[in-house]
Amino acid sequence: MSVKTIVLHMNRVEGDLEVHVDVADGVVVDAWCKGTMYRGFEKILVGRGPLDGLVITPRICGICSTSHLLAAARALDDVFDVEPPPDAHRVRNVTLMTETVQSDIRHTVLMFAADLVNPAHRSDPHFEEAVRRFEPFRGESVVEVIRETKKILEIVAILGGQWPHSSFMVPGGIVSVPSSADLQRCLWLLRSFQSWYERQILGCSLERFAQIESVAELHAWLDESPRHQNSDFGFLLRAMRSMRLDEIGAGPGNYLSVGSLEMPNDTRIKAVQDSHFLEPAGFAQGTEVEAFEQESIREHVAHSWFMDYPGGRHPFDGETRPYATGAEGSKYSWAKAPRYADRVVETGPLAEAVMSGQSLIRDMLSQGPNAMVRQIARIIRPVRLIPAMYAWLEEARGDGHYYVKPKPLQNGRGFGLCHAPRGSLGHWVEITDGAISHYQIVTPTAWNASPRDSENRRGAMEEALIGTPVKEVDNPIDVYHVVRSFDPCLVCTVHTLRKPLNREWNGAA
Amino acid sequence: MSWTVESKPVRCRVLCLGNRYVAEDAFGPQVHDVLQDWGMPDGVELVDGGIAGLNLLHCFDHVKQVIVVDALKGFGTAGKLLELSPEQAIFEEDQPLGHGTGLPTLLRLMELSCESDIPSVTIVGVEVPADEQSVKETARRVLFMLGSDVGMTIPPEGK
């Protein structure tokens, strides 16, 4: 058996991710996910004031800015032992949910669906329609999504008082108090987004879609109306099945959700099984859910370019000491390898749907996980989030109570957890003598695109790639589908305007 | 930046791009900070766009002029100050429509998504690495460009 190694510089992911796969007899037999850039935000934060993480960490990522802000604020809530007022939770939640629903649609239509127009699918009966809808810069759905998802982020600007990279969350609540008019404007923006999402993406109302509880009911829904079949979701469903995305990308089958969106007091929204979160925390093997304990998180560095330590360490005890030489071959990524209870886990919308008890997704998983169900969980997540966004915007009081002043503190430590659009995110912070003495960040893509751990177990995405068919080594389309279904994002980094080497430049304008 | 809650009419935006925590990419934010210290004329909104990518599309709406400040690479010798038109800046990116979306893609999408007349756009930047003098020189160039439009007095040399 001959083995060929393919190096994929993944586009539409981030410049920082390389995927190497070994291919034998037309399938992937091994895989390595390589984070190629050292971040070092944890080192930047050490020695700074306790609140500096609220300004610096939102700049870790241009897409998940609000997620990092919320995780940093929750960590400081914990350090200062202060509980924000219910309306502060409502506003924090709504801004995070805005970022999430926008990202879900943009990723699906602009990034994931772009692979459906890959020439490898030219013979598929859905190809021409995929091009009409999803061709980059030209597709009808692409243009619609760019226009519509631009508007809803205005909610973050209104509630946060600043955009981009807002820092309006602080320990004890938020500092940008919305007026009644602000809240009304947000509701109008949400209605506008919902109307478009129902018409363009789903082809039906949120209420109708939420009634679908099984694969059989999904098929019946698809056949029910041309509007369902011809919506972007309806088309994606047909195209993904035709292109066999339901046969690739299984992954480890373990799912993790750290819990997100604190339930405020006196809300009309009901949490699953009286959870403190709208999106419950949990660990699942398949669809069997167990309680989540943050103490069970460990980060391994055996195959990461950091100073070695045996086994894994909890983020409170973890180190970020870059070490790039002396172990070439065994170390291959700037990402650490997080593990939960000594297990390789996947995080993201699919994991969250499992913990939320979403019947349709759990029924789909009964046939085994795959790239298609992972993406479906993402594109239908707004069905679950939008009703709660309405409730919390309507329940919040204009010019109300949004902040509790914490007591001064010199020493302490805490953690903040939430769901970024790509999955579970955690910040762990320790304050000593009034300054940050320790900071650790575990991102969703660190979970999903982790390298091997100290037991030499592959990360979730590496595992999902095993067995993926490769018909063309120069264009391994199924590998692209699998990687894309995790929506990896290894930190937004350098955006210097670079002139391509093959482009002539004739001097200044 | 205040977006949508701005009460005064905005005729021009100065949009400074880059990651202030990555040395090679910090040029735009550094120019932003200098301009913020110097102050902007009425009708001009200064934006620290950071690394927000596609989420900056709204910055091109409802204004007549946008000046984009960004670090440049591959356009000339280090420290050279350049003005580019959108046509000169729009290259085929390796990563169209992705998390790593850069200025060329932002400019292409701006034309598709602008909710008003498409503004006049100029890219001002310096070939990196850039020193402090280049940062101030670029800030002065931006003010010069604004001065011709809104009657702004340019700060003297040395400020």
XYZ file of C-alpha atoms in Angstrom:
668
model
C 0.000 0.000 0.000
C 1.538 3.322 -1.010
C 0.869 6.339 1.165
C 0.808 9.871 -0.213
C 0.897 12.907 2.045
C -1.159 15.937 1.006
C -0.617 19.340 2.567
C -3.706 21.551 2.475
C -3.419 25.233 3.189
C -7.064 25.659 4.065
C -8.615 28.755 2.538
C -11.730 30.388 3.949
C -10.534 29.193 7.358
C -7.695 31.427 8.414
C -4.148 31.698 7.225
C -3.101 29.851 10.346
C -4.396 26.344 9.662
C -2.702 23.641 7.661
C -4.133 20.174 7.364
C -1.825 17.305 6.410
C -3.424 14.008 5.425
C -1.938 10.656 4.471
C -3.869 8.987 1.684
C -3.726 5.301 0.805
C -6.022 3.362 -1.515
C -8.120 6.473 -2.063
C -8.958 7.288 1.557
C -7.405 9.331 4.352
C -5.524 7.028 6.720
C -4.010 9.663 9.000
C -4.323 13.391 9.578
C -2.599 16.274 11.361
C -4.095 19.720 12.043
C -1.417 22.343 12.382
C -1.934 25.753 13.899
C 0.876 27.698 12.293
C 0.895 30.910 14.308
C 1.776 31.546 17.929
C -0.896 33.731 19.581
C 0.551 34.550 22.990
C -2.379 36.635 24.245
C -2.004 34.912 27.605
C 1.514 36.289 27.880
C 0.420 39.780 26.810
C -2.076 39.870 29.674
C 0.263 38.913 32.518
C 1.275 41.922 34.611
C -1.573 44.097 33.380
C -4.513 45.470 35.349
C -7.337 43.054 36.218
C -9.752 44.684 33.755
C -7.379 44.783 30.782
C -8.646 41.458 29.489
C -11.934 43.224 28.698
C -10.141 45.392 26.141
C -7.466 43.046 24.857
C -9.268 39.713 24.493
C -12.059 41.003 22.179
C -9.220 41.667 19.734
C -8.227 38.023 19.691
C -10.792 37.540 16.960
C -12.615 39.849 14.587
C -15.623 37.553 14.394
C -15.949 36.306 17.968
C -15.152 39.596 19.641
C -18.299 39.582 21.805
C -17.711 35.965 22.824
C -14.263 36.753 24.187
C -15.608 39.843 25.931
C -18.317 37.792 27.642
C -15.900 35.053 28.710
C -13.501 37.674 30.096
C -16.335 39.461 31.935
C -17.702 36.212 33.388
C -14.216 35.293 34.610
C -14.020 38.645 36.408
C -17.581 38.247 37.771
C -16.246 35.061 39.314
C -13.055 36.687 40.623
C -14.973 39.578 42.211
C -17.790 37.266 43.311
C -20.437 39.551 41.877
C -23.652 38.603 40.083
C -24.831 41.066 37.444
C -28.491 42.224 37.533
C -30.912 40.184 35.404
C -31.173 42.867 32.723
C -27.398 42.925 32.358
C -27.535 39.198 31.651
C -30.269 39.837 29.092
C -28.217 42.419 27.221
C -25.008 40.382 27.423
C -26.876 37.365 26.080
C -28.567 39.205 23.241
C -25.280 40.619 21.962
C -23.659 37.180 22.012
C -26.679 35.650 20.278
C -26.561 38.363 17.611
C -22.950 37.516 16.873
C -23.876 33.834 16.776
C -26.851 33.950 14.411
C -24.941 36.202 12.052
C -21.960 33.863 12.039
C -24.140 30.786 11.524
C -25.632 32.131 8.321
C -22.441 33.656 6.987
C -20.449 30.497 7.564
C -23.034 28.271 5.950
C -23.652 30.298 2.816
C -20.345 32.101 2.278
C -17.846 29.478 3.428
C -19.343 25.998 3.707
C -21.574 26.192 0.626
C -18.733 27.575 -1.484
C -17.366 24.026 -1.619
C -20.573 22.826 -3.284
C -19.534 24.794 -6.380
C -16.153 23.062 -6.487
C -15.559 21.569 -9.987
C -15.347 18.144 -8.344
C -19.151 18.304 -8.069
C -19.667 19.301 -11.695
C -21.509 16.090 -12.561
C -23.892 16.358 -9.616
C -27.449 17.345 -10.645
C -27.403 20.143 -8.034
C -24.207 21.748 -9.285
C -25.669 24.417 -11.549
C -28.142 25.570 -8.955
C -25.372 25.585 -6.337
C -23.368 27.902 -8.583
C -26.380 30.172 -9.059
C -26.853 30.416 -5.305
C -23.395 30.117 -3.760
C -20.697 31.200 -6.205
C -18.379 33.560 -4.267
C -19.155 37.251 -4.880
C -21.833 36.447 -7.475
C -24.258 33.869 -6.116
C -27.770 35.118 -5.427
C -27.759 33.825 -1.860
C -24.243 35.099 -1.264
C -25.220 38.664 -2.103
C -28.388 38.405 0.011
C -26.506 37.051 3.002
C -23.855 39.754 2.842
C -26.530 42.448 2.831
C -28.807 41.001 5.489
C -26.207 39.821 7.984
C -24.614 43.248 7.897
C -27.711 44.817 9.404
C -28.255 42.639 12.453
C -24.869 43.434 13.971
C -26.235 46.910 14.578
C -27.834 45.352 17.677
C -24.362 44.886 19.176
C -23.442 48.450 18.295
C -26.579 49.826 19.948
C -26.370 47.737 23.108
C -22.587 47.930 23.368
C -22.303 51.602 22.453
C -19.310 50.849 20.268
C -18.384 48.705 17.319
C -16.178 46.849 16.495
C -14.324 45.295 19.444
C -16.737 46.558 22.099
C -15.742 46.483 25.780
C -19.085 47.329 27.397
C -19.231 44.288 29.692
C -17.528 44.696 33.059
C -17.539 42.668 36.278
C -20.958 43.299 37.768
C -22.843 43.992 34.531
C -22.573 46.367 31.609
C -21.669 50.049 31.340
C -23.722 50.986 28.296
C -27.287 51.330 29.574
C -29.834 51.046 26.747
C -32.794 53.387 26.517
C -36.286 52.194 25.676
C -35.772 53.553 22.174
C -32.552 51.534 21.859
C -34.370 48.359 22.832
C -37.187 49.095 20.381
C -34.678 49.647 17.593
C -33.048 46.308 18.426
C -36.427 44.593 18.283
C -37.062 46.113 14.874
C -33.690 44.884 13.608
C -34.407 41.416 14.980
C -37.844 41.296 13.328
C -36.270 42.283 10.037
C -33.624 39.546 10.357
C -36.178 36.922 11.384
C -38.415 37.771 8.444
C -35.507 37.381 6.045
C -34.211 34.192 7.722
C -37.658 32.595 7.471
C -38.125 33.610 3.844
C -34.649 33.046 2.433
C -32.985 30.411 4.611
C -35.801 28.237 6.015
C -38.727 28.755 3.670
C -41.136 28.623 6.615
C -41.787 30.216 9.989
C -39.630 29.506 13.035
C -42.654 27.928 14.694
C -43.249 25.537 11.808
C -39.627 24.521 11.638
C -39.424 23.967 15.398
C -42.161 21.342 15.041
C -39.793 19.040 13.113
C -38.606 16.407 15.581
C -37.293 13.540 13.469
C -35.660 12.686 10.173
C -38.990 11.374 8.907
C -40.674 14.669 9.761
C -37.845 16.550 8.049
C -38.455 14.588 4.850
C -42.166 15.265 5.136
C -41.472 18.978 5.665
C -39.261 19.031 2.566
C -42.022 17.483 0.442
C -44.694 19.699 1.939
C -44.073 22.820 -0.111
C -41.940 24.183 -2.973
C -41.009 27.001 -0.593
C -39.372 24.448 1.697
C -37.583 22.674 -1.145
C -36.326 25.898 -2.676
C -35.211 27.702 0.441
C -31.466 27.771 0.981
C -31.833 25.173 3.725
C -34.064 22.976 1.577
C -31.613 23.158 -1.285
C -28.610 22.515 0.969
C -30.336 19.487 2.402
C -30.960 18.057 -1.051
C -27.470 18.923 -2.317
C -25.590 17.640 0.742
C -27.375 14.290 0.553
C -26.751 14.043 -3.166
C -23.056 14.860 -2.660
C -22.920 12.319 0.185
C -21.860 14.641 2.940
C -23.843 12.415 5.285
C -21.253 9.663 4.734
C -18.103 11.548 5.810
C -16.619 13.306 8.821
C -17.920 11.318 11.781
C -15.437 12.529 14.386
C -14.889 11.193 17.910
C -18.602 10.968 18.796
C -17.967 12.761 22.107
C -19.507 16.192 22.560
C -18.842 19.022 24.985
C -20.828 22.096 25.888
C -19.644 24.370 28.702
C -23.049 26.041 28.970
C -23.959 29.501 27.744
C -26.534 32.281 28.045
C -27.298 32.631 31.768
C -30.996 32.529 32.448
C -32.066 35.840 33.998
C -34.603 35.867 36.839
C -38.265 36.292 35.950
C -37.971 35.431 32.281
C -40.719 33.835 30.224
C -38.145 31.615 28.504
C -37.936 28.079 29.865
C -34.550 26.384 30.129
C -34.017 22.714 29.375
C -34.343 20.696 32.621
C -34.161 23.859 34.756
C -30.609 24.561 33.603
C -29.007 27.867 34.590
C -28.303 28.313 30.903
C -30.453 28.540 27.807
C -27.764 26.387 26.185
C -27.092 23.747 28.859
C -23.677 22.483 29.848
C -22.907 18.811 29.417
C -20.658 16.082 28.117
C -22.123 13.432 25.853
C -20.953 10.160 24.408
C -23.232 9.900 21.438
C -26.466 11.348 22.767
C -26.028 10.127 26.365
C -25.531 13.325 28.359
C -23.591 13.620 31.613
C -22.995 16.607 33.893
C -20.167 18.951 32.930
C -17.450 19.870 35.432
C -14.930 22.505 34.370
C -12.395 20.911 36.733
C -12.160 18.013 34.271
C -10.599 20.133 31.506
C -6.935 19.496 30.779
C -4.589 20.953 28.178
C -1.851 18.762 26.700
C 1.269 20.032 24.948
C 3.106 16.821 24.003
C 2.638 17.608 20.288
C 2.369 21.388 20.585
C 5.194 23.884 20.321
C 5.241 24.632 24.032
C 7.525 23.622 26.888
C 6.706 20.065 27.833
C 4.977 18.913 30.957
C 3.695 15.409 31.643
C 0.064 14.576 30.837
C -2.367 17.465 30.811
C -2.915 20.462 33.062
C -6.020 22.332 34.095
C -6.057 25.890 32.682
C -5.529 27.328 36.182
C -2.283 25.368 36.300
C -1.425 25.574 32.621
C 1.544 27.307 31.054
C 2.003 29.097 27.749
C 5.738 28.893 27.207
C 6.525 28.703 23.501
C 9.215 26.221 22.593
C 9.722 25.810 18.884
C 12.908 23.824 18.582
C 14.265 20.475 19.552
C 11.224 18.363 18.869
C 10.511 18.746 15.173
C 8.521 15.804 13.963
C 6.698 15.138 17.224
C 5.564 18.717 17.891
C 3.599 20.188 15.018
C 1.095 22.835 16.123
C 0.867 26.108 18.015
C -2.510 24.944 19.302
C -2.614 23.032 22.562
C -4.672 19.851 22.881
C -7.589 20.317 25.308
C -9.238 17.168 26.593
C -12.286 16.657 28.791
C -12.188 13.894 31.422
C -9.338 12.390 29.438
C -11.430 12.187 26.275
C -11.185 13.719 22.820
C -14.297 15.830 22.318
C -16.003 17.916 19.654
C -17.607 21.256 20.442
C -19.855 23.575 18.443
C -23.499 23.804 17.351
C -23.834 20.027 17.041
C -22.691 19.511 20.639
C -25.005 22.289 21.815
C -27.963 20.730 20.016
C -27.239 17.413 21.750
C -27.174 19.038 25.214
C -30.320 21.045 24.416
C -32.140 17.815 23.680
C -32.986 18.903 20.160
C -35.000 15.967 18.838
C -34.265 16.386 15.142
C -30.495 16.489 15.611
C -30.514 13.622 18.102
C -32.532 11.552 15.635
C -30.086 12.362 12.847
C -27.203 11.339 15.114
C -28.816 7.960 15.679
C -27.621 7.163 12.146
C -24.099 8.269 13.124
C -22.432 11.694 13.100
C -21.277 13.246 9.858
C -20.417 16.530 8.175
C -23.995 17.128 7.028
C -25.604 16.954 10.472
C -22.824 19.146 11.863
C -23.681 21.844 9.336
C -27.436 21.429 9.734
C -27.053 22.008 13.481
C -25.362 25.281 12.646
C -27.800 26.662 10.099
C -30.875 25.887 12.214
C -29.428 27.175 15.506
C -31.142 30.575 15.032
C -34.500 28.746 15.252
C -33.644 28.082 18.903
C -32.040 31.444 19.667
C -34.283 34.042 18.037
C -37.351 33.526 20.310
C -35.176 34.031 23.414
C -33.633 37.143 21.869
C -37.144 38.597 21.509
C -38.058 37.722 25.059
C -34.962 39.269 26.578
C -35.162 42.453 24.520
C -38.826 42.839 25.489
C -38.199 42.066 29.157
C -35.218 44.438 29.568
C -36.141 47.835 30.981
C -34.915 50.982 29.286
C -32.606 53.064 31.501
C -32.910 50.274 34.081
C -30.547 48.548 36.501
C -27.582 47.078 34.651
C -24.643 47.173 37.040
C -23.634 46.109 40.535
C -20.390 47.634 41.738
C -17.997 44.919 42.938
C -15.857 45.301 46.052
C -12.167 46.149 45.526
C -9.980 43.088 45.376
C -6.223 42.463 45.363
C -6.105 38.690 44.962
C -8.382 36.027 43.534
C -9.071 33.777 40.610
C -12.029 32.786 38.470
C -13.199 31.428 35.161
C -15.699 32.478 32.511
C -17.338 30.105 30.051
C -19.680 30.670 27.138
C -20.390 29.505 23.600
C -18.680 31.375 20.839
C -20.268 30.739 17.420
C -17.778 27.925 16.844
C -18.250 26.268 20.236
C -17.141 26.241 23.848
C -14.870 29.061 24.970
C -13.200 29.515 28.351
C -11.086 32.166 30.061
C -9.272 31.431 33.329
C -7.719 34.373 35.195
C -5.770 34.832 38.411
C -5.190 38.210 40.061
C -2.242 38.703 42.418
C -1.451 41.998 44.158
C -3.880 43.845 41.910
C -2.502 42.600 38.585
C -3.104 39.651 36.274
C -0.649 36.927 37.246
C -2.109 34.125 35.116
C -4.439 33.954 32.095
C -5.413 30.959 30.010
C -7.799 30.869 27.068
C -9.235 27.690 25.547
C -10.975 28.399 22.247
C -13.482 26.274 20.295
C -10.999 25.582 17.526
C -8.410 24.480 20.093
C -10.913 21.755 21.020
C -11.850 20.847 17.454
C -8.561 21.317 15.591
C -6.283 20.191 18.385
C -3.158 18.201 17.663
C -2.492 14.852 19.293
C -2.291 14.714 23.108
C 0.187 13.096 25.486
C -1.475 9.710 24.851
C -0.970 10.269 21.111
C -4.731 10.478 20.491
C -5.780 12.539 17.498
C -7.826 15.702 17.916
C -11.505 15.779 16.924
C -11.020 17.100 13.406
C -8.042 14.850 12.781
C -10.206 11.894 13.833
C -13.105 13.057 11.648
C -10.861 12.992 8.587
C -9.938 9.315 8.908
C -11.647 7.316 6.169
C -12.547 10.351 4.066
C -12.446 9.468 0.348
C -9.881 11.281 -1.801
C -10.611 10.895 -5.494
C -8.330 13.728 -6.664
C -5.204 14.463 -4.627
C -5.045 17.944 -6.138
C -8.624 18.701 -5.153
C -9.676 16.520 -2.185
C -13.160 17.927 -1.974
C -14.458 15.630 0.753
C -11.570 16.623 3.010
C -12.606 20.246 2.485
C -16.213 19.427 3.417
C -15.176 17.690 6.634
C -12.838 20.454 7.774
C -15.338 23.165 6.861
C -18.125 21.484 8.827
C -16.178 22.299 12.014
C -15.925 25.967 10.963
C -12.338 26.191 12.207
C -11.007 29.635 12.962
C -7.507 29.894 14.369
C -7.484 33.521 15.375
C -7.829 36.505 13.121
C -4.364 37.809 12.635
C -2.438 39.844 10.129
C -4.512 41.752 7.621
C -1.723 43.641 5.913
C -2.694 44.526 2.355
C -0.395 42.227 0.410
C 0.306 42.546 -3.280
C 0.461 39.155 -4.995
C 3.908 38.358 -6.357
C 2.600 37.958 -9.889
C 0.886 41.354 -9.955
C 2.620 44.334 -11.546
C 2.800 47.549 -9.546
C 3.497 50.797 -11.351
C 4.020 53.141 -8.420
C 1.845 55.438 -6.361
C -1.448 56.750 -7.603
C -16.469 54.268 16.944
C -20.133 54.951 17.426
C -22.205 53.266 14.761
C -25.851 54.188 14.177
C -26.043 56.135 17.422
C -24.080 58.992 15.841
C -26.349 62.034 15.863
C -24.190 64.437 13.829
C -24.082 63.872 10.068
C -20.975 62.033 8.953
C -19.582 62.942 5.541
C -16.328 61.044 5.707
C -14.925 58.082 7.585
C -11.294 57.351 8.249
C -11.106 53.596 8.667
C -7.893 52.344 10.264
C -7.313 48.599 9.901
C -5.068 46.094 11.610
C -4.269 44.154 14.728
C -2.645 46.397 17.280
C -1.162 43.366 19.038
C 0.748 42.099 15.995
C 3.745 44.328 15.279
C 3.650 44.069 11.484
C -0.068 44.743 11.372
C -0.299 47.520 13.974
C 0.300 50.368 11.548
C -3.366 51.267 10.994
C -4.246 51.367 14.715
C -1.118 53.438 15.379
C -2.236 56.020 12.817
C -5.689 55.923 14.423
C -4.231 56.771 17.817
C -2.248 59.720 16.434
C -5.300 61.085 14.631
C -7.396 60.657 17.749
C -4.888 62.718 19.707
C -4.823 65.419 17.061
C -8.614 65.487 16.736
C -10.849 65.227 13.701
C -12.929 67.922 12.033
C -16.722 67.982 12.187
C -18.348 65.555 9.827
C -15.426 63.118 9.943
C -15.669 59.878 11.891
C -12.484 58.103 12.920
C -12.846 54.317 13.169
C -10.462 51.836 14.782
C -11.568 48.979 12.553
C -9.217 46.465 14.144
C -9.584 43.025 12.576
C -13.344 43.100 12.106
C -13.193 42.128 8.418
C -16.630 41.777 6.853
C -18.161 43.419 9.891
C -16.817 46.746 8.655
C -19.025 46.831 5.559
C -21.392 49.309 7.196
C -18.532 51.824 7.376
C -19.017 52.452 3.668
C -22.706 53.321 3.985
C -24.125 56.842 3.919
C -20.866 58.758 3.493
C -19.281 60.521 0.548
C -15.689 59.568 1.251
C -13.837 56.762 3.020
C -10.100 56.880 3.674
C -8.755 53.445 4.567
C -5.454 53.310 6.463
C -3.658 49.969 6.379
C -0.200 48.431 6.389
C 1.073 47.587 2.895
C 3.341 44.776 1.810
C 4.885 44.241 -1.612
C 4.196 47.723 -2.974
C 7.582 49.392 -2.512
C 10.470 49.984 -0.153
C 9.916 49.912 3.598
C 8.529 53.155 4.967
C 7.212 54.385 1.607
C 3.883 56.197 1.881
C 1.408 55.348 -0.872
C -2.111 56.220 -1.914
C -4.024 53.523 -3.779
C -7.337 53.500 -5.530
C -9.708 50.577 -4.867
C -8.854 49.242 -8.325
C -5.195 49.104 -7.340
C -5.992 47.366 -4.059
C -8.481 44.755 -5.235
C -6.549 41.581 -5.894
C -7.895 38.083 -5.950
C -7.389 37.004 -2.350
C -6.355 33.517 -1.435
C -9.184 33.471 1.063
C -12.310 34.959 -0.493
C -15.222 35.175 1.923
C -13.483 33.615 4.871
C -12.558 34.312 8.445
C -9.338 35.829 7.221
C -11.058 38.274 4.900
C -8.800 41.184 4.070
C -9.175 44.594 2.485
C -9.475 43.449 -1.169
C -12.490 41.291 -0.339
C -13.987 44.012 1.840
C -13.774 46.465 -1.073
C -15.364 44.017 -3.502
C -18.221 43.280 -1.140
C -18.700 46.951 -0.373
C -19.785 47.465 -3.957
C -22.370 44.663 -3.567
C -23.774 45.674 -0.217
C -23.571 49.460 0.021
C -26.901 50.910 1.153
C -26.242 54.319 -0.360
C -24.261 55.782 -3.231
C -20.864 54.103 -3.282
C -18.408 56.479 -1.598
C -15.115 57.650 -2.952
C -12.508 55.332 -1.421
C -8.778 55.919 -1.068
C -6.328 53.557 0.607
C -3.440 55.231 2.380
C -0.657 53.113 3.754
C 2.998 52.562 4.295
C 5.085 49.635 3.226
C 5.904 47.808 6.448
C 7.921 47.761 8.618
C 7.000 51.354 9.399
C 8.553 53.585 12.038
C 6.969 56.281 14.204
C 7.824 58.955 11.654
C 5.920 57.037 8.977
C 2.921 56.802 11.263
C 2.853 60.570 11.786
C 3.524 61.244 8.117
C 0.527 59.105 7.213
C -1.642 60.839 9.784
C -0.654 64.181 8.278
C -1.459 62.864 4.787
C -4.910 61.829 5.974
C -5.514 65.273 7.435
C -4.273 66.842 4.233
C -6.787 64.776 2.264
C -9.532 65.788 4.673
C -8.425 69.401 4.617
C -9.111 69.665 0.947
C -12.602 68.375 1.602
C -13.752 69.916 4.861
C -11.508 72.931 5.361
C -9.426 71.344 8.112
C -6.247 73.101 9.222
C -3.304 70.700 9.054
C -1.230 70.411 12.252
C 2.246 71.895 11.869
C 5.355 69.766 11.532
C 6.527 68.385 14.841
C 3.130 68.097 16.477
